Coordinates of C-alpha atoms and ligand atoms in Angstrom, one line a residue:
M1 CA 0.0 0.0 0.0
T2 CA 1.3 3.4 -0.9
S3 CA 0.8 5.7 2.0
S4 CA 1.9 9.2 0.8
T5 CA 3.4 11.1 -2.1
N6 CA 5.7 14.0 -2.3
S7 CA 7.0 16.0 -5.2
Y8 CA 10.5 17.2 -6.1
D9 CA 12.6 18.4 -9.0
F10 CA 15.2 15.8 -8.5
V11 CA 15.2 12.5 -6.7
V12 CA 18.6 11.0 -6.0
V13 CA 18.7 7.3 -5.0
G14 CA 21.5 6.3 -2.7
A15 CA 23.7 8.6 -0.5
G16 CA 27.1 7.1 -1.3
T17 CA 30.0 8.8 -2.8
A18 CA 28.1 9.9 -5.9
G19 CA 24.7 10.5 -4.3
C20 CA 26.2 12.9 -1.7
V21 CA 27.9 14.9 -4.4
I22 CA 24.9 15.1 -6.7
A23 CA 22.3 16.0 -4.0
A24 CA 24.6 18.6 -2.5
R25 CA 25.5 20.2 -5.8
L26 CA 21.9 20.2 -7.2
S27 CA 20.6 21.8 -4.0
E28 CA 23.0 24.7 -4.3
D29 CA 20.3 26.1 -6.6
A30 CA 17.7 27.3 -4.1
G31 CA 15.0 27.2 -6.8
V32 CA 15.0 23.4 -7.0
R33 CA 13.8 20.8 -4.5
V34 CA 16.0 17.8 -4.1
L35 CA 15.2 14.5 -2.3
L36 CA 18.1 12.1 -1.4
L37 CA 17.0 8.6 -0.4
E38 CA 19.3 6.2 1.4
A39 CA 18.6 2.6 2.5
G40 CA 21.1 2.8 5.4
A41 CA 21.1 4.7 8.7
A42 CA 21.7 8.4 9.3
E43 CA 24.2 7.7 12.1
P44 CA 27.1 5.4 11.2
P45 CA 28.9 3.2 13.8
A46 CA 31.4 5.4 15.7
A47 CA 34.3 3.4 14.3
V48 CA 33.6 4.8 10.8
A49 CA 35.4 8.0 11.8
A50 CA 38.6 6.2 13.0
P51 CA 40.9 5.6 10.1
L52 CA 42.6 2.6 11.6
A53 CA 39.3 0.9 12.2
W54 CA 38.3 0.3 8.5
P55 CA 39.1 -3.4 8.4
S56 CA 36.6 -3.9 11.3
L57 CA 33.7 -2.1 9.6
Q58 CA 32.8 -5.1 7.4
G59 CA 29.7 -6.9 8.8
T60 CA 28.6 -3.9 10.8
S61 CA 25.4 -1.9 10.1
A62 CA 27.4 0.2 7.7
D63 CA 27.9 -2.7 5.3
W64 CA 25.4 -4.6 3.1
A65 CA 27.6 -7.6 3.7
G66 CA 27.0 -9.2 0.4
V67 CA 28.5 -12.6 -0.5
S68 CA 29.2 -13.8 -4.1
V69 CA 27.9 -17.0 -5.5
P70 CA 30.5 -19.9 -5.4
Q71 CA 33.3 -19.0 -7.8
A72 CA 34.4 -21.7 -10.2
A73 CA 38.0 -20.4 -10.0
T74 CA 38.3 -20.5 -6.2
G75 CA 35.8 -23.1 -5.1
G76 CA 34.2 -20.7 -2.6
R77 CA 32.1 -17.7 -2.0
I78 CA 33.8 -14.3 -1.8
P79 CA 32.6 -11.6 0.7
W80 CA 31.6 -8.4 -1.1
P81 CA 31.3 -5.5 1.3
R82 CA 29.7 -2.3 0.2
G83 CA 28.7 0.7 2.2
R84 CA 25.2 1.3 3.5
G85 CA 24.3 4.6 5.2
L86 CA 25.2 8.3 4.5
G87 CA 28.5 8.3 2.6
G88 CA 27.9 4.7 1.3
S89 CA 31.2 2.9 0.5
S90 CA 33.2 6.1 1.2
S91 CA 32.3 5.6 4.9
I92 CA 33.8 2.1 5.1
N93 CA 36.5 2.2 2.5
G94 CA 40.3 2.1 3.0
M95 CA 40.5 5.9 2.3
A96 CA 43.2 5.6 -0.4
F97 CA 42.5 8.4 -2.8
L98 CA 43.9 7.9 -6.4
R99 CA 42.8 8.7 -9.9
G100 CA 43.2 5.9 -12.4
H101 CA 46.1 6.3 -14.7
R102 CA 45.5 8.4 -17.9
S103 CA 45.4 5.1 -19.9
S104 CA 42.3 4.0 -18.0
Y105 CA 40.2 6.8 -19.4
D106 CA 41.7 6.4 -22.9
A107 CA 40.2 2.8 -22.6
W108 CA 36.8 4.3 -21.8
V109 CA 36.9 6.4 -25.0
R110 CA 37.9 3.3 -27.0
A111 CA 34.9 1.5 -25.4
G112 CA 32.5 4.1 -26.7
A113 CA 32.5 6.7 -23.9
E114 CA 33.4 9.6 -26.3
G115 CA 34.3 12.7 -24.3
W116 CA 35.3 10.8 -21.1
G117 CA 39.1 10.8 -21.6
F118 CA 41.5 11.9 -18.8
D119 CA 41.6 15.5 -20.1
D120 CA 37.8 15.7 -20.3
L121 CA 37.5 14.5 -16.7
L122 CA 40.4 16.6 -15.3
P123 CA 38.2 19.7 -14.5
Y124 CA 36.0 17.4 -12.4
F125 CA 38.9 15.8 -10.6
L126 CA 40.1 19.3 -9.9
R127 CA 36.6 20.5 -8.8
S128 CA 36.2 17.7 -6.2
E129 CA 39.5 17.7 -4.4
H130 CA 41.6 19.9 -2.1
V131 CA 45.2 18.9 -1.9
E132 CA 48.2 20.9 -0.9
G133 CA 51.8 20.5 -2.1
R134 CA 51.0 18.8 -5.4
D135 CA 51.3 20.2 -8.9
P136 CA 48.4 22.7 -9.0
T137 CA 48.0 22.3 -12.8
V138 CA 46.9 18.7 -12.3
R139 CA 45.6 18.7 -8.7
G140 CA 42.8 20.7 -7.2
D141 CA 43.1 23.0 -4.2
A142 CA 39.6 24.3 -3.6
G143 CA 37.2 21.2 -3.7
P144 CA 35.3 19.7 -0.7
V145 CA 37.3 16.5 -0.6
H146 CA 40.4 17.2 1.5
V147 CA 43.2 14.7 0.8
A148 CA 46.8 14.5 1.7
P149 CA 49.5 11.9 1.8
A150 CA 50.2 10.5 5.3
H151 CA 52.0 13.1 7.4
S152 CA 54.5 10.4 8.5
L153 CA 54.9 6.8 7.2
H154 CA 55.2 3.7 9.3
P155 CA 58.8 2.6 9.3
V156 CA 57.9 -0.7 7.6
T157 CA 56.2 1.3 4.8
E158 CA 59.4 3.4 4.5
A159 CA 61.3 0.2 4.1
F160 CA 58.8 -1.1 1.5
L161 CA 59.4 2.0 -0.6
A162 CA 63.2 1.6 -0.3
A163 CA 62.9 -2.1 -1.2
A164 CA 60.9 -1.2 -4.3
S165 CA 63.6 1.2 -5.4
E166 CA 66.3 -1.3 -4.5
V167 CA 64.8 -3.9 -6.9
G168 CA 64.6 -1.3 -9.7
Y169 CA 61.2 0.4 -9.6
P170 CA 61.0 4.2 -10.0
A171 CA 59.7 6.5 -7.3
A172 CA 56.5 8.3 -8.2
S173 CA 56.2 12.0 -7.2
D174 CA 52.4 11.9 -7.2
V175 CA 51.0 8.4 -7.4
S176 CA 47.5 9.7 -6.8
G177 CA 47.4 12.1 -9.8
G178 CA 46.9 9.6 -12.6
L179 CA 50.0 10.6 -14.6
D180 CA 52.7 9.0 -12.7
E181 CA 54.1 5.4 -12.5
G182 CA 56.1 3.8 -9.8
F183 CA 56.1 3.7 -6.0
G184 CA 55.1 6.5 -3.5
S185 CA 52.8 7.5 -0.7
N186 CA 49.3 8.0 -1.9
D187 CA 46.7 10.6 -0.8
L188 CA 44.2 9.6 1.9
N189 CA 40.7 10.9 2.8
I190 CA 41.8 11.8 6.4
V191 CA 41.3 15.2 7.9
D192 CA 42.6 15.9 11.4
G193 CA 43.0 12.2 12.1
R194 CA 39.4 11.4 11.1
R195 CA 37.9 9.8 8.0
Q196 CA 36.3 12.3 5.6
S197 CA 33.5 10.5 3.8
A198 CA 31.5 11.9 0.9
A199 CA 28.8 12.7 3.4
D200 CA 31.3 14.7 5.5
A201 CA 32.7 16.5 2.5
Y202 CA 29.5 17.3 0.5
L203 CA 26.3 16.4 2.3
V204 CA 26.7 17.6 5.9
P205 CA 27.5 21.2 4.9
A206 CA 24.3 21.2 2.8
L207 CA 21.9 19.7 5.3
D208 CA 20.5 23.0 6.5
R209 CA 19.2 23.9 3.1
P210 CA 15.4 24.1 3.1
N211 CA 15.3 22.7 -0.5
L212 CA 17.1 19.5 0.4
D213 CA 15.4 16.5 2.1
V214 CA 17.4 13.5 3.1
V215 CA 15.4 10.4 4.1
T216 CA 17.5 7.5 5.6
D217 CA 16.3 3.9 6.2
A218 CA 14.5 4.3 2.9
L219 CA 14.8 1.4 0.6
V220 CA 14.0 2.3 -3.0
H221 CA 12.0 -0.5 -4.6
R222 CA 11.7 0.7 -8.2
T223 CA 11.4 3.7 -10.4
R224 CA 7.9 4.7 -11.6
L225 CA 7.6 4.8 -15.4
H226 CA 4.8 6.3 -17.5
A227 CA 4.8 6.5 -21.3
G228 CA 8.5 6.1 -21.6
R229 CA 9.3 8.6 -18.9
C230 CA 10.5 8.2 -15.3
T231 CA 8.1 10.1 -13.0
G232 CA 9.5 9.2 -9.6
V233 CA 10.3 6.3 -7.3
E234 CA 8.6 4.0 -4.9
Y235 CA 10.4 3.4 -1.6
S236 CA 9.7 2.0 1.9
V237 CA 10.7 3.1 5.3
G238 CA 10.0 0.1 7.6
S239 CA 6.7 -1.3 6.5
E240 CA 5.3 1.9 5.0
V241 CA 5.6 2.5 1.3
F242 CA 6.0 6.0 -0.2
V243 CA 6.1 7.6 -3.6
A244 CA 8.4 10.5 -4.5
E245 CA 7.5 12.3 -7.7
A246 CA 10.3 13.8 -9.8
R247 CA 9.2 16.7 -12.0
G248 CA 12.8 16.9 -13.4
E249 CA 14.8 13.7 -13.1
V250 CA 15.5 10.6 -11.1
V251 CA 19.3 10.0 -10.6
L252 CA 20.3 6.5 -9.6
T253 CA 23.4 6.5 -7.4
G254 CA 23.0 3.2 -5.7
G255 CA 26.4 1.9 -6.7
T256 CA 27.5 -1.0 -8.9
V257 CA 25.1 -3.4 -7.1
G258 CA 22.3 -1.0 -6.1
S259 CA 21.7 0.8 -9.3
P260 CA 21.2 -2.2 -11.6
L261 CA 18.9 -3.8 -9.0
V262 CA 16.6 -0.7 -9.0
L263 CA 16.6 -0.7 -12.8
M264 CA 15.8 -4.4 -13.0
R265 CA 13.0 -4.2 -10.4
S266 CA 11.6 -1.3 -12.5
G267 CA 11.4 -3.6 -15.6
I268 CA 14.5 -2.2 -17.2
G269 CA 17.0 -4.9 -18.0
P270 CA 17.6 -8.2 -19.8
R271 CA 14.2 -9.5 -21.0
S272 CA 14.8 -13.2 -20.2
H273 CA 16.2 -12.6 -16.8
L274 CA 13.3 -10.2 -15.8
R275 CA 10.8 -12.8 -17.0
D276 CA 12.6 -15.5 -15.0
V277 CA 12.2 -13.5 -11.8
G278 CA 8.6 -12.4 -12.5
V279 CA 9.2 -8.7 -13.3
D280 CA 7.2 -7.2 -16.2
V281 CA 9.6 -6.0 -18.9
V282 CA 9.3 -2.3 -19.7
V283 CA 12.6 -1.7 -21.6
D284 CA 14.6 -4.7 -22.8
L285 CA 18.1 -3.4 -21.9
P286 CA 20.4 -6.5 -22.0
G287 CA 23.5 -4.8 -20.5
V288 CA 21.9 -4.0 -17.1
G289 CA 23.7 -6.0 -14.4
A290 CA 26.3 -7.4 -16.9
N291 CA 29.9 -6.4 -17.3
V292 CA 30.9 -6.6 -13.6
Q293 CA 34.6 -5.9 -13.2
D294 CA 36.6 -5.9 -10.0
H295 CA 40.3 -5.9 -9.1
P296 CA 41.2 -9.4 -7.7
R297 CA 43.5 -9.0 -4.7
S298 CA 45.8 -11.3 -2.7
T299 CA 48.6 -10.8 -0.2
V300 CA 52.1 -12.0 0.7
I301 CA 52.1 -12.0 4.5
Y302 CA 55.3 -11.8 6.7
Q303 CA 55.6 -12.3 10.4
A304 CA 57.6 -9.4 11.8
A305 CA 61.0 -10.1 13.1
G306 CA 60.1 -8.2 16.3
P307 CA 57.5 -5.9 17.8
M308 CA 56.1 -3.4 15.3
P309 CA 55.8 0.3 16.3
D310 CA 52.2 1.6 16.6
R311 CA 50.3 2.0 13.4
T312 CA 49.4 5.4 12.2
N313 CA 47.2 6.8 9.4
S314 CA 45.2 4.1 7.5
H315 CA 47.3 0.9 7.7
A316 CA 48.0 1.3 3.9
D317 CA 49.6 4.6 3.0
A318 CA 51.9 3.8 0.1
L319 CA 51.8 1.7 -3.1
G320 CA 53.2 1.1 -6.5
L321 CA 51.5 1.2 -9.9
I322 CA 53.5 -0.7 -12.5
R323 CA 53.3 -2.7 -15.7
S324 CA 53.7 -6.5 -15.5
D325 CA 55.4 -6.2 -18.9
P326 CA 57.2 -3.1 -19.9
E327 CA 55.7 -3.3 -23.4
L328 CA 52.2 -2.8 -22.1
D329 CA 50.5 0.6 -22.8
A330 CA 48.6 0.5 -19.5
L331 CA 49.5 0.0 -15.8
D332 CA 48.2 -3.4 -14.8
L333 CA 49.6 -4.1 -11.3
Q334 CA 49.3 -2.5 -7.9
L335 CA 51.5 -3.4 -5.0
Q336 CA 50.6 -2.0 -1.6
L337 CA 52.2 -2.3 1.9
V338 CA 49.5 -3.1 4.5
D339 CA 51.1 -2.7 8.0
I340 CA 49.1 -5.6 9.5
P341 CA 48.9 -9.3 8.5
Y342 CA 46.0 -9.0 6.1
F343 CA 44.6 -12.5 5.9
A344 CA 42.3 -13.7 3.2
P345 CA 38.8 -14.6 4.5
A346 CA 39.3 -18.2 3.2
L347 CA 42.8 -18.6 4.8
P348 CA 42.6 -18.3 8.6
P349 CA 45.7 -17.0 10.5
P350 CA 48.2 -19.7 11.2
M351 CA 49.9 -17.5 13.8
S352 CA 48.9 -16.4 17.3
A353 CA 46.6 -13.4 17.5
D354 CA 49.2 -11.2 19.2
A355 CA 52.0 -12.0 16.7
S356 CA 52.9 -8.9 14.6
G357 CA 53.3 -8.9 10.9
Y358 CA 52.8 -7.0 7.7
S359 CA 51.6 -7.7 4.1
I360 CA 52.4 -6.8 0.6
A361 CA 49.0 -6.8 -1.2
L362 CA 48.9 -7.3 -5.0
A363 CA 46.1 -6.6 -7.4
A364 CA 45.5 -7.0 -11.1
M365 CA 44.4 -3.6 -12.3
T366 CA 43.1 -4.2 -15.8
P367 CA 41.2 -7.5 -15.3
R368 CA 39.5 -9.1 -18.3
S369 CA 37.0 -11.3 -16.4
R370 CA 33.4 -10.1 -16.5
G371 CA 30.6 -11.1 -14.1
S372 CA 27.1 -10.1 -13.3
V373 CA 24.6 -8.8 -10.7
R374 CA 21.1 -10.3 -10.9
L375 CA 17.9 -10.3 -9.0
A376 CA 17.0 -13.3 -7.0
G377 CA 13.4 -12.3 -7.2
A378 CA 11.1 -9.2 -7.5
D379 CA 11.1 -8.6 -3.7
P380 CA 13.3 -5.6 -3.0
G381 CA 14.3 -7.1 0.4
E382 CA 15.8 -10.2 -1.3
P383 CA 19.7 -10.3 -1.4
P384 CA 20.9 -10.2 -5.0
V385 CA 22.9 -12.8 -6.9
L386 CA 26.4 -11.5 -7.1
D387 CA 28.7 -13.3 -9.6
P388 CA 32.1 -11.5 -10.1
N389 CA 33.3 -14.6 -12.1
Y390 CA 36.8 -14.0 -11.0
Y391 CA 39.7 -15.5 -13.0
S392 CA 37.3 -16.6 -15.8
D393 CA 39.7 -15.0 -18.2
P394 CA 43.1 -16.7 -17.6
H395 CA 44.9 -13.4 -18.3
D396 CA 44.0 -12.2 -14.8
L397 CA 45.6 -15.1 -13.0
E398 CA 48.7 -14.6 -15.2
V399 CA 49.0 -11.0 -14.1
M400 CA 48.4 -11.9 -10.5
T401 CA 51.2 -14.5 -10.7
A402 CA 53.5 -11.9 -12.1
G403 CA 52.4 -9.6 -9.2
L404 CA 53.2 -12.3 -6.7
R405 CA 56.7 -12.6 -8.0
V406 CA 57.1 -8.8 -7.8
A407 CA 55.7 -8.7 -4.2
R408 CA 58.2 -11.4 -3.1
R409 CA 61.2 -9.6 -4.8
I410 CA 60.3 -6.5 -2.9
G411 CA 59.5 -8.5 0.2
T412 CA 62.9 -10.2 0.3
A413 CA 64.9 -7.1 -0.6
D414 CA 67.6 -5.9 1.9
A415 CA 65.7 -2.8 2.9
L416 CA 63.0 -4.9 4.5
E417 CA 65.5 -7.3 6.2
P418 CA 65.3 -5.6 9.7
W419 CA 61.5 -6.2 9.7
R420 CA 61.2 -9.5 8.0
G421 CA 60.4 -12.7 9.9
R422 CA 59.2 -15.8 8.1
E423 CA 56.9 -15.7 5.1
V424 CA 53.5 -16.9 6.5
F425 CA 51.6 -16.9 3.2
P426 CA 52.1 -18.2 0.6
G427 CA 55.0 -19.9 2.4
G428 CA 58.3 -21.3 1.3
E429 CA 56.9 -24.4 -0.3
V430 CA 54.9 -22.4 -2.9
R431 CA 57.5 -21.8 -5.6
D432 CA 56.4 -23.0 -9.0
D433 CA 53.8 -21.5 -11.2
A434 CA 51.2 -24.1 -10.5
S435 CA 51.4 -23.8 -6.7
M436 CA 51.5 -20.0 -7.0
R437 CA 48.3 -20.1 -9.0
E438 CA 46.7 -22.4 -6.5
Y439 CA 47.6 -20.0 -3.7
L440 CA 46.2 -17.0 -5.6
R441 CA 42.9 -18.8 -6.1
R442 CA 42.6 -19.8 -2.4
S443 CA 43.7 -16.3 -1.1
L444 CA 41.6 -14.3 -3.6
R445 CA 39.6 -11.4 -2.1
T446 CA 37.8 -8.5 -3.6
Y447 CA 39.5 -5.1 -3.6
S448 CA 35.9 -3.8 -3.4
H449 CA 36.3 -1.8 -6.6
Q450 CA 33.3 -3.3 -8.4
V451 CA 32.2 -1.3 -11.5
G452 CA 30.5 -1.6 -14.8
T453 CA 26.9 -2.9 -14.4
C454 CA 25.3 0.2 -16.0
R455 CA 28.1 0.9 -18.4
M456 CA 28.2 4.0 -20.6
G457 CA 28.5 3.7 -24.3
T458 CA 26.7 3.6 -27.6
D459 CA 26.5 -0.1 -28.5
A460 CA 23.5 -2.4 -27.8
L461 CA 24.9 -3.5 -24.4
A462 CA 25.4 0.1 -23.2
V463 CA 23.0 1.0 -20.4
V464 CA 23.5 4.8 -20.3
D465 CA 24.6 7.1 -23.1
T466 CA 27.5 9.4 -22.7
G467 CA 25.2 11.9 -21.0
L468 CA 24.5 9.2 -18.4
R469 CA 20.9 8.9 -19.5
V470 CA 19.3 5.5 -19.3
R471 CA 18.8 4.4 -22.9
G472 CA 15.1 4.2 -23.8
V473 CA 13.7 6.1 -20.8
E474 CA 13.3 9.9 -20.4
G475 CA 14.1 11.6 -17.1
L476 CA 16.4 8.8 -15.7
R477 CA 20.1 8.8 -15.3
V478 CA 22.7 6.6 -13.5
A479 CA 25.8 8.4 -12.2
D480 CA 28.0 6.2 -10.0
A481 CA 30.7 3.5 -10.2
S482 CA 28.4 1.4 -12.3
V483 CA 28.7 3.6 -15.4
M484 CA 32.4 2.9 -15.9
P485 CA 32.8 1.0 -19.1
T486 CA 36.1 -0.6 -17.9
I487 CA 37.6 -0.6 -14.4
V488 CA 40.3 2.1 -13.8
S489 CA 43.8 1.1 -12.9
A490 CA 43.4 2.5 -9.3
N491 CA 41.2 2.5 -6.3
T492 CA 37.8 3.8 -7.6
N493 CA 36.5 6.4 -5.2
A494 CA 38.3 9.5 -6.8
T495 CA 36.9 8.5 -10.2
V496 CA 33.4 8.3 -8.8
Y497 CA 33.7 11.8 -7.3
A498 CA 34.7 13.1 -10.8
I499 CA 31.8 11.2 -12.5
A500 CA 29.3 12.7 -10.0
E501 CA 30.7 16.2 -10.4
R502 CA 30.3 15.8 -14.2
A503 CA 26.8 14.4 -13.8
V504 CA 25.8 17.6 -12.1
D505 CA 26.9 19.7 -15.1
L506 CA 25.1 17.2 -17.4
I507 CA 21.9 17.4 -15.4
R508 CA 22.0 21.2 -15.3
G509 CA 22.5 21.1 -19.0
Ligands
FAD601 C1 35.4 -2.1 2.0 C2 35.7 -1.2 0.9 C3 37.0 -0.6 0.8 C4 37.3 0.3 -0.3 N1 38.5 0.9 -0.3 C5 38.7 1.9 -1.2 C6 39.8 2.8 -1.1 O1 40.6 2.7 -0.2 N2 40.0 3.8 -2.0 C7 39.1 3.9 -3.1 O2 39.3 4.8 -3.9 N3 38.0 3.1 -3.2 C8 37.8 2.2 -2.2 N4 36.6 1.5 -2.3 C9 35.7 1.7 -3.4 C10 34.9 3.0 -3.3 O3 34.6 3.4 -2.0 C11 33.7 2.9 -4.2 O4 34.1 2.7 -5.6 C12 32.8 4.1 -4.2 O5 32.5 4.6 -2.9 C13 31.5 3.8 -5.0 O6 30.7 4.9 -4.9 P1 29.2 4.8 -5.4 O7 28.6 6.2 -5.2 O8 29.2 4.2 -6.8 O9 28.5 3.7 -4.5 P2 28.4 3.7 -2.9 O10 29.3 4.6 -2.3 O11 28.5 2.2 -2.6 O12 26.9 4.2 -2.6 C14 25.7 3.6 -2.9 C15 24.7 4.0 -1.9 O13 23.4 3.7 -2.4 C16 22.7 3.1 -1.3 N5 21.6 2.2 -2.0 C17 21.9 1.2 -2.8 N6 20.7 0.6 -3.2 C18 19.7 1.4 -2.6 C19 18.3 1.4 -2.7 N7 17.6 0.5 -3.4 N8 17.6 2.3 -2.0 C20 18.3 3.3 -1.3 N9 19.6 3.3 -1.2 C21 20.3 2.4 -1.8 C22 23.7 2.3 -0.5 O14 23.2 2.0 0.8 C23 24.9 3.2 -0.6 O15 24.8 4.2 0.5 C24 36.3 0.6 -1.3 C25 35.0 0.0 -1.1 C26 34.7 -0.8 -0.1 C27 33.3 -1.4 0.0

């Protein structure tokens, strides 16, 4: 039963990274009424603000706590955290702030996203960020998102950077800017020792505006469609169902999982799948929910030779972006020092809880495997079917194997010798290619950088056009991580900020 209706110019669905930007920017115009709907709570758990607490946020009320279907390549299910509540995933993420390398956005243009190259996006990167001490021609100094490299690095992180240099990798002067290659300390979303989420940066300063309504604990079921036009959304708070009418547009910012689910529940998606789950087909858009891409991640874990000094910053303040093969025209490997033993969910710690250690994490940054997000049924409360389909393209495991070799070369360099105890994982017996691959399968985890389920483009499988408009429907856009045609070669949050800033210009026309 629908219990009440309200009318707005814009209805924004999902208060994550993109939704906070778009609702805050659109409501700068006092003449428009904006509604932001968020399924999660208004108040996050206290630990959200504490940078070192991020690994403990998974499974809390701030996380949808999704789990993949069993993966053929690994034999198990992979946990898929994603943020729920104001700030969305920016409230539970690792706070690493990096643009993809320029080559990532060139790949978007090649995939049909004309006008979305690095230089096209640069004004939006600049508009979103505030960073000091970087090159002002490529980095912003007046945006709401305050970022900076760690004020001081953990000594094991310093040793990691020295080790990378020792084995021949260049130092990067700004590994976060998208133009550099090599190892360096990356920017972090930390201000005065606290996490700065998208809600902190954009939404909180806008909350007093009389033309902006934010409703939390509000699960959007579906969009309302009439004669080819989106007229609003239907959502519930507890057991009550509401309708919000949109005189202008509905903007979906539910993220790579949330946005395709809302589309499919609205009857916009692959015809045969919608029929299978009992949803009436309104627009047969076969690309909705397809094209899932994520960075597969694994770790080499060392027991420390002795006690480790206290951790500071975010546990992971420096990394390297490199090519697994110098002939490649794109960066395809990331190596990151994590100053704790970062065990894969499927491989429990074989050392005592108080033993100290550290990890070198590795990730394939241009994966070719493609997965899907599907409805389990028409009921909005039903958890979705998440299939990342990791390692279905053998290329990804090859790159990860190359990455494991690089991680070990760095891990066994002289510079890390004072810190190094035994290699806990993969362990000394894992030497040949076959056993390394086996380890990489067992230790696989998500880097939580899922993108691509509403991809932008011009071909039959594109979900939105290059103006982020849903193909075949008026008055409906998607503007979040799901529109990326291909995954960028870095952590994804900075790119989502830029997409959202650009979406605001597109919406304003
Ligand atoms: C554990 C973790 C660690 C990460 N670490 C990093 C990192 O260190 N650096 C980095 O750059 N990136 C990181 N990322 C990725 C990055 O945070 C995301 O790419 C980015 O936040 C995605 O933004 P988004 O707006 O697309 O979606 P989200 O921020 O996920 O927002 C989607 C929002 O929509 C809401 N929603 C969904 N469906 C509905 C519905 N039906 N009704 C109402 N509301 C709905 C959700 O609750 C959520 O608040 C990490 C992500 C996770 C989960």
